[in-house]
CSV table of C-alpha atoms and ligand atoms in Angstrom, one decimal:
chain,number,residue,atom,x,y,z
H,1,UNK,CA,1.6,-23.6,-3.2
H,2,UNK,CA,2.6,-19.8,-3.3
H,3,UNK,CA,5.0,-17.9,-1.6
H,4,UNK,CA,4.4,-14.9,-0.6
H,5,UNK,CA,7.3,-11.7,0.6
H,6,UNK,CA,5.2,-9.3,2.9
H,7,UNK,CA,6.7,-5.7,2.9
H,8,UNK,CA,4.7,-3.3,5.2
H,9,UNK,CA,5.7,-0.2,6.3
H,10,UNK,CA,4.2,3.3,6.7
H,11,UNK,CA,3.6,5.8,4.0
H,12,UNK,CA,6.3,6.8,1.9
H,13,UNK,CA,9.1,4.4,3.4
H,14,UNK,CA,10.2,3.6,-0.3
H,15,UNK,CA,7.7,0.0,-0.6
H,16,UNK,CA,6.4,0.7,-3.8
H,17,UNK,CA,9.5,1.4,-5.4
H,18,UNK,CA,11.3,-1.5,-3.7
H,19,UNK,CA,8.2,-4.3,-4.2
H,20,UNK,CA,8.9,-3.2,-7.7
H,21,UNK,CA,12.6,-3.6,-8.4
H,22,UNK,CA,12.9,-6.9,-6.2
H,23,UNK,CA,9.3,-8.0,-7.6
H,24,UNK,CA,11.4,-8.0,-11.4
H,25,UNK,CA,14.6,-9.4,-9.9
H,26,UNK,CA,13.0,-12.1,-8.1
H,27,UNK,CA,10.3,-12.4,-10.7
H,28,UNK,CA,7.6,-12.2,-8.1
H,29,UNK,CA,4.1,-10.8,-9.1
H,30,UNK,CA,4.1,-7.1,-7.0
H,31,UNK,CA,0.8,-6.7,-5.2
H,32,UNK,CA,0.0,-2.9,-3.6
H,33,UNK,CA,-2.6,-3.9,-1.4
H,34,UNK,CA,-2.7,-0.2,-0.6
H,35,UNK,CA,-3.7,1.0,-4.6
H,36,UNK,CA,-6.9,-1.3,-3.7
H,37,UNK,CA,-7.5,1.1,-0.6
H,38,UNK,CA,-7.6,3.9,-2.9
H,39,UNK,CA,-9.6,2.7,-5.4
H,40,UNK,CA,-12.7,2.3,-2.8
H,41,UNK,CA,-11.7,5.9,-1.7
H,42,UNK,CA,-11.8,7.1,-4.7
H,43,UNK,CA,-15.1,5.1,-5.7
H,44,UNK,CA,-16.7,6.4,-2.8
H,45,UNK,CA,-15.6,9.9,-3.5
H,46,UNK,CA,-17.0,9.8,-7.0
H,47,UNK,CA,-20.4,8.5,-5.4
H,48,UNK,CA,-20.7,10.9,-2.9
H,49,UNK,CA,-20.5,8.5,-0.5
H,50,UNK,CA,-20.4,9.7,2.9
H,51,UNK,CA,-17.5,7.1,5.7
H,52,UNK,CA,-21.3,6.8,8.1
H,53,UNK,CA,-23.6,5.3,4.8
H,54,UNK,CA,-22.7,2.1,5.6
H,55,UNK,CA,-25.8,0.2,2.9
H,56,UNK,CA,-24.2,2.7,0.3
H,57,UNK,CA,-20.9,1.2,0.9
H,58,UNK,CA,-22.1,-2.5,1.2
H,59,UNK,CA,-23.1,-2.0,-2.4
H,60,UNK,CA,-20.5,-0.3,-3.8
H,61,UNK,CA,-18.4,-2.9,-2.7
H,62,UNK,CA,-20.5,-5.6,-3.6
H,63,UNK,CA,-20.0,-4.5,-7.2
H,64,UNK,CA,-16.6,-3.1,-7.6
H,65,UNK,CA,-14.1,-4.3,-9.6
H,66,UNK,CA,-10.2,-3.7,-8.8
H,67,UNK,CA,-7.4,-4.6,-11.3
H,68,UNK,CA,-3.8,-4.6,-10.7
H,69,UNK,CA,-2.0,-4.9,-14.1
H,70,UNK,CA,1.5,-4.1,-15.8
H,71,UNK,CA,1.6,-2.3,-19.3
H,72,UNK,CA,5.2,-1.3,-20.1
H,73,UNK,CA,7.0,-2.7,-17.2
H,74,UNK,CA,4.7,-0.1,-15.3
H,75,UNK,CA,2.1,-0.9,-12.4
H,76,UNK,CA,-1.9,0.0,-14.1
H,77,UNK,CA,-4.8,0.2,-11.8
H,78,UNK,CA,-8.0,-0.3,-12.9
H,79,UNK,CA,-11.4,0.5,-11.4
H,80,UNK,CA,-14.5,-1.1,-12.9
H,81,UNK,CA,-12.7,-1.0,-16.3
H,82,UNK,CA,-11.2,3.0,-16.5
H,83,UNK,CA,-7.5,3.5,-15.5
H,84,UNK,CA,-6.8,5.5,-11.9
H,85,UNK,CA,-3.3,4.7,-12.2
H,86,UNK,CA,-2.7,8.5,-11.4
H,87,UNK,CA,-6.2,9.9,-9.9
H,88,UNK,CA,-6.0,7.4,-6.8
H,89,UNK,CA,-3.0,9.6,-5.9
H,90,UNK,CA,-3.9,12.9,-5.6
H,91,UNK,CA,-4.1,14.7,-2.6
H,92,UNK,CA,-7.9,14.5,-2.2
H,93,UNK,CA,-7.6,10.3,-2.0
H,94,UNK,CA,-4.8,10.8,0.2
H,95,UNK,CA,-6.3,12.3,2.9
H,96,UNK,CA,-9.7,10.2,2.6
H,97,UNK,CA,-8.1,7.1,2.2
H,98,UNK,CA,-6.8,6.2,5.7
H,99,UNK,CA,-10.7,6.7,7.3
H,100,UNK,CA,-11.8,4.5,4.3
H,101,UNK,CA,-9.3,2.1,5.8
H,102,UNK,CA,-10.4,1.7,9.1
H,103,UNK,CA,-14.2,0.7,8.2
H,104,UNK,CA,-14.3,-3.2,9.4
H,105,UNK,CA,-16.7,-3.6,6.0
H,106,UNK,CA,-14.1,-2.3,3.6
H,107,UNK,CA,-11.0,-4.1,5.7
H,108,UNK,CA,-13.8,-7.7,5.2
H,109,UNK,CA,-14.2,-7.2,1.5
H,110,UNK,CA,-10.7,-6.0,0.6
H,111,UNK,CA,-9.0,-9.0,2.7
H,112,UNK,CA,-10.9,-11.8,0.8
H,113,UNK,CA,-9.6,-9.7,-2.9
H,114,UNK,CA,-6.4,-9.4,-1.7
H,115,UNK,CA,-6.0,-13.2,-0.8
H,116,UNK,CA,-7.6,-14.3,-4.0
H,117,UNK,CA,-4.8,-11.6,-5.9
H,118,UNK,CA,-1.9,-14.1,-4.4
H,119,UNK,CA,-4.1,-17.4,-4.6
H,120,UNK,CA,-1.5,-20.0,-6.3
H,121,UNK,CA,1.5,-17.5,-7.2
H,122,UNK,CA,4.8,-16.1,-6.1
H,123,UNK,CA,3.6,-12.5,-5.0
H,124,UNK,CA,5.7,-9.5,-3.2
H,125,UNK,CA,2.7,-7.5,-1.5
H,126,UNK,CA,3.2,-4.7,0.0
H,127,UNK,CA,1.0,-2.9,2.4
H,128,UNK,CA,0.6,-1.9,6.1
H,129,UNK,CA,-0.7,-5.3,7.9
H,130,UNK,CA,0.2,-8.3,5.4
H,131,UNK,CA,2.8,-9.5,7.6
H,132,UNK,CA,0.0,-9.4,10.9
H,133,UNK,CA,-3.3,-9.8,9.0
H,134,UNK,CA,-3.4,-11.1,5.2
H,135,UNK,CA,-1.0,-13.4,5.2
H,136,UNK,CA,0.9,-14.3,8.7
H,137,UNK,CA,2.3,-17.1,7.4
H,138,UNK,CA,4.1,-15.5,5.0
H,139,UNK,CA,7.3,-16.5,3.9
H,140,UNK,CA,9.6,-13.7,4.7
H,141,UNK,CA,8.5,-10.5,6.5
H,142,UNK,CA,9.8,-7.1,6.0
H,143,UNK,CA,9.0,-4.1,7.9
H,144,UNK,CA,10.5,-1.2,5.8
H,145,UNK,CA,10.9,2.0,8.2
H,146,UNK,CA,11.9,5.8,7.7
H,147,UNK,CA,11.6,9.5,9.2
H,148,UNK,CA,8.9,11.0,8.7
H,149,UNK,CA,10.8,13.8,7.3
H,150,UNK,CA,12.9,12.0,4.7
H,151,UNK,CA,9.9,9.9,3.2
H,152,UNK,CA,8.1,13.4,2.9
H,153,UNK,CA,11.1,14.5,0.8
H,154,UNK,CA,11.0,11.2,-1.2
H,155,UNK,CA,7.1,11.6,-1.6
H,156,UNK,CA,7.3,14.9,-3.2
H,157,UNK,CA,10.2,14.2,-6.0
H,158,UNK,CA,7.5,11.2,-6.6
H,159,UNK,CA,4.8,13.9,-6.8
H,160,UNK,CA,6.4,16.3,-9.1
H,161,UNK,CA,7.3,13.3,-11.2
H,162,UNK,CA,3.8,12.7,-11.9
H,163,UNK,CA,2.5,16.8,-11.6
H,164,UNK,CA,0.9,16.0,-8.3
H,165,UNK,CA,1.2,19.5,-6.7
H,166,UNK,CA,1.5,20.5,-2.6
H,167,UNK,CA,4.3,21.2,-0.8
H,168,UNK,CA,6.7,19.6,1.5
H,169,UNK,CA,5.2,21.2,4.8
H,170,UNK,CA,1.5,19.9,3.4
H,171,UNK,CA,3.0,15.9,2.1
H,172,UNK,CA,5.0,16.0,5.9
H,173,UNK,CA,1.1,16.9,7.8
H,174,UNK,CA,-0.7,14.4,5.4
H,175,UNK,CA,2.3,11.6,6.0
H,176,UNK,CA,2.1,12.2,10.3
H,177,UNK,CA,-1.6,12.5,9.7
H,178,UNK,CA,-1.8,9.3,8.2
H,179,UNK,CA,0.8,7.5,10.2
H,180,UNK,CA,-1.1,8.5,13.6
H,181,UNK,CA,-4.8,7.4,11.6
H,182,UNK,CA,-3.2,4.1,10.3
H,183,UNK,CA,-0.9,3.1,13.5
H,184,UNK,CA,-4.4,3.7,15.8
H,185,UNK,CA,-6.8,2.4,14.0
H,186,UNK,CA,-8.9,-0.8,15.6
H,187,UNK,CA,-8.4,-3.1,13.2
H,188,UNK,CA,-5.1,-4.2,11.5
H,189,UNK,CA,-3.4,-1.3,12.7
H,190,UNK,CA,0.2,-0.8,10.9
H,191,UNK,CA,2.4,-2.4,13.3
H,192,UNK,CA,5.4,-4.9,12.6
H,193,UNK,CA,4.5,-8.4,12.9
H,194,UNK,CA,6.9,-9.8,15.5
H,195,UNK,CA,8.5,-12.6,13.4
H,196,UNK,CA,9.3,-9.5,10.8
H,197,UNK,CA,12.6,-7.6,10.0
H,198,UNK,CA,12.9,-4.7,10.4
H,199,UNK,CA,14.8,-2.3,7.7
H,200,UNK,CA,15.3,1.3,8.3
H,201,UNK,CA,16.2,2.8,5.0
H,202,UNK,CA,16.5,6.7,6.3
H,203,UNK,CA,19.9,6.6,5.4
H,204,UNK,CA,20.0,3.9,2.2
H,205,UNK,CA,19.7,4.3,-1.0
H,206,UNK,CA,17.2,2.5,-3.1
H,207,UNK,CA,19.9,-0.1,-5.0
H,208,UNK,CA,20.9,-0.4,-0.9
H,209,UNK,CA,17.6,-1.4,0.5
H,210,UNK,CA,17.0,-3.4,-2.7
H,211,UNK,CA,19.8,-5.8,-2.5
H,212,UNK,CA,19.3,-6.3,1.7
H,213,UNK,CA,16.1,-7.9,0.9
H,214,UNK,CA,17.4,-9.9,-2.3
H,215,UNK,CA,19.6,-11.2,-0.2
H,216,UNK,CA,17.4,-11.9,2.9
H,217,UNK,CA,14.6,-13.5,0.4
H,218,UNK,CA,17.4,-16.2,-1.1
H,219,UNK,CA,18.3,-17.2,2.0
H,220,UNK,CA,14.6,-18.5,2.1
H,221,UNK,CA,13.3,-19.6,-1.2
S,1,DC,O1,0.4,2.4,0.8
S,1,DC,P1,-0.6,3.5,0.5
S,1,DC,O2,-0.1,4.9,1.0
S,1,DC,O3,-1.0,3.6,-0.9
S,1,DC,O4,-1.9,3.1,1.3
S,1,DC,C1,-3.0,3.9,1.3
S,1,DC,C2,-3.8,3.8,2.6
S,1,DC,O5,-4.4,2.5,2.6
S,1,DC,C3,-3.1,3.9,3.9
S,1,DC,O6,-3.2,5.2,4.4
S,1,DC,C4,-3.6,2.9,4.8
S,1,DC,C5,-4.4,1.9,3.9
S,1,DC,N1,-3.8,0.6,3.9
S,1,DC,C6,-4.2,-0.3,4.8
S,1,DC,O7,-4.9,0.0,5.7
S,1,DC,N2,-3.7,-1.6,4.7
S,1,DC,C7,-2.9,-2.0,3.7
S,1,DC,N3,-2.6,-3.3,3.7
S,1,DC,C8,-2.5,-1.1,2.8
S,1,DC,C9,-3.0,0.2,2.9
């Protein structure tokens, strides 16, 4: 039997980075259901693979392959073999990403991979309908929660981190942009599963948000 900590959450509420640090404290295996998203995106992209082409899609998906590894204590993401750690983040997935993730075909093929990525193992996964879709019955339920305007700020330290260039105006458009595409959306819509708790972290600090949900995961497992 697994269990399974579900952290959902809109874009740029601080998920990766907390998935990660509790994922190593807790020694839970840190799923980003989201990096899978982007790989088809990105795929698709490459492809020239139009959102309509739906037999294009079908076959793309029907031979993808989607790795989520460590090297280095660092999350690796692998598309049929080559490394998109970084190129699944660049402005140009993020802004074809969310209408990949409405197509009912990709949301089909993406649930079973993500299910068979937690099959028998203690996971953290973090995403935007784990807690409602992939795994209801999960074990604890978190639904992590800030502005729009501070996660834009947090999203572009991340981005000049890793050289990803825009500004904060253009990361605040694409984050409202996606948050209206990925709350609206028909199926699996980003919304916090009722039996979920909800953690604003506007005003926390990562170490802050980090210990809440240590604390609210022991009091489970
Ligand atoms: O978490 P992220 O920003 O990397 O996610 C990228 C996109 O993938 C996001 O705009 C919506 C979609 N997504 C989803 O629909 N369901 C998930 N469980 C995770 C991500």
């Amino acid at each position: 039997m697994s269990f399974v900590v579900a952290i959902d959450g809109p874009a740029g509420s601080g998920k990766g980075t907390i998935t990660k640090l509790v994922g190593d404290k807790l020694n839970l295996i840190n799923i980003d259901t989201g990096a899978t998203f982007r790989c088809v995106a990105l795929a698709m992209l490459d492809n020239k693979i139009g959102l309509d082409e739906e037999e294009k899609i079908k076959e793309l998906l029907n031979n993808i392959k989607i790795d989520l590894t460590e090297e280095n204590g660092k999350q690796k993401v692998m598309l049929n073999g080559k490394d998109v750690t970084l190129e699944i983040r660049t402005p140009k997935v993020n802004e074809f990403v969310s209408p990949v993730s409405k197509l009912k075909i990709v949301r089909e093929n993406l649930l079973i991979l993500q299910r068979k990525m937690a099959e028998g193992k203690n996971v953290i996964m973090e995403g935007r309908d784990i807690g409602t879709s992939v795994f209801p019955n999960a074990n604890v339920k978190i639904y992590l929660d800030a502005t729009a305007e501070e996660r834009a700020k947090r999203r572009l330290k991340q981005n000049k981190e890793n050289n990803i260039k825009g500004s904060y105006e253009e990361i605040l458009e694409s984050i409202k942009s996606r948050d209206n595409q990925d709350s609206n959306r028909e199926i699996s819509p980003l919304r916090k599963a009722e039996d979920a708790i909800y953690v604003d972290s506007t005003n926390m600090t990562i170490e802050e948000v980090t210990d809440y949900i240590i604390e609210i995961i022991k009091k489970v497992k």
